[in-house]
Amino acid sequence: MERKRIAEATKGVGKPKVGGSFELIDQDGRRFTDENMLGKYALVYFGFTHCPDICPEELDKMARMIDLVRSSSGAVMRPVFITCDPARDTPAVVKTYLQEFHSAMIGLTGTWEQVKAVCKAYRVYFSTPPNVKPGQDYLVDHSIYFYLMDPEGDFVEAIGRQHTAEQAATIIKDHIGDWKGRLDKTEEASGVATSSLAGVPQ
């Protein structure tokens, strides 16, 4: 099947094409790394809270995708929002912003260097300038994709704006159905990810 070929093509030897190690902080100020995404599928979106239209539209779609996947597959996916605007998007700002969309969303921010590094790992265009002064006006541009990562942290597929929430959820559910490894279905507190592959129920 085409989706299996897409998934397997990303599992080459050596450094992954999309994704990798990172360290950020979540909306509650806790350390969050790529290891916190293991065990479940992860749906990763890069945006910023001052985004006037595209991010709200895509996050509304992400919320619908979360509900559609959960209704048929259970709590097998972590939705992750990573800001491209760390100067303005503090943990508190991200937390308030994401509450407008879905309680399951995990919001991540960090230093300019940390955010630039994770954007580079995910091949996301990053335009935010360093050393921004309070009140300084600047343009933030970024790639517009949902990045689906499997429970072992490998990139599976990029889902673009052309997909409706229903189409995207079907793509995700099909990948979940193809998965033969361990998959954590444990319900978590809102915005909390503590899972690892160790001890994950099958």
CSV table of N, CA and C in Angstrom, one decimal, residues 55-65 100-101 105 165:
chain,number,residue,atom,x,y,z
A,55,CYS,N,-2.8,29.8,11.3
A,55,CYS,CA,-2.7,28.9,12.5
A,55,CYS,C,-4.0,28.6,13.1
A,56,PRO,N,-4.9,29.6,13.4
A,56,PRO,CA,-6.2,29.2,14.0
A,56,PRO,C,-7.0,28.3,13.1
A,57,GLU,N,-6.9,28.4,11.8
A,57,GLU,CA,-7.6,27.5,10.9
A,57,GLU,C,-7.1,26.1,11.0
A,58,GLU,N,-5.7,26.0,11.0
A,58,GLU,CA,-5.1,24.7,11.0
A,58,GLU,C,-5.3,24.0,12.4
A,59,LEU,N,-5.3,24.8,13.5
A,59,LEU,CA,-5.4,24.3,14.8
A,59,LEU,C,-6.9,23.8,15.0
A,60,ASP,N,-7.8,24.6,14.4
A,60,ASP,CA,-9.2,24.1,14.5
A,60,ASP,C,-9.3,22.7,13.8
A,61,LYS,N,-8.6,22.6,12.7
A,61,LYS,CA,-8.6,21.3,11.9
A,61,LYS,C,-7.9,20.3,12.7
A,62,MET,N,-6.8,20.6,13.4
A,62,MET,CA,-6.1,19.7,14.3
A,62,MET,C,-7.0,19.1,15.4
A,63,ALA,N,-7.8,20.0,16.0
A,63,ALA,CA,-8.7,19.6,17.0
A,63,ALA,C,-9.7,18.6,16.5
A,64,ARG,N,-10.2,18.9,15.3
A,64,ARG,CA,-11.2,17.9,14.7
A,64,ARG,C,-10.5,16.6,14.4
A,65,MET,N,-9.3,16.6,14.0
A,65,MET,CA,-8.5,15.4,13.7
A,65,MET,C,-8.3,14.6,15.0
A,100,GLU,N,-8.1,27.4,23.6
A,100,GLU,CA,-9.1,27.8,22.6
A,100,GLU,C,-9.4,26.7,21.6
A,101,PHE,N,-8.5,25.7,21.5
A,101,PHE,CA,-8.6,24.7,20.5
A,101,PHE,C,-8.9,23.3,21.0
A,105,MET,N,-3.9,19.2,23.4
A,105,MET,CA,-2.8,19.7,22.7
A,105,MET,C,-1.6,20.1,23.7
A,165,ALA,N,-10.0,17.9,7.6
A,165,ALA,CA,-9.8,17.1,8.9
A,165,ALA,C,-10.1,15.7,8.7
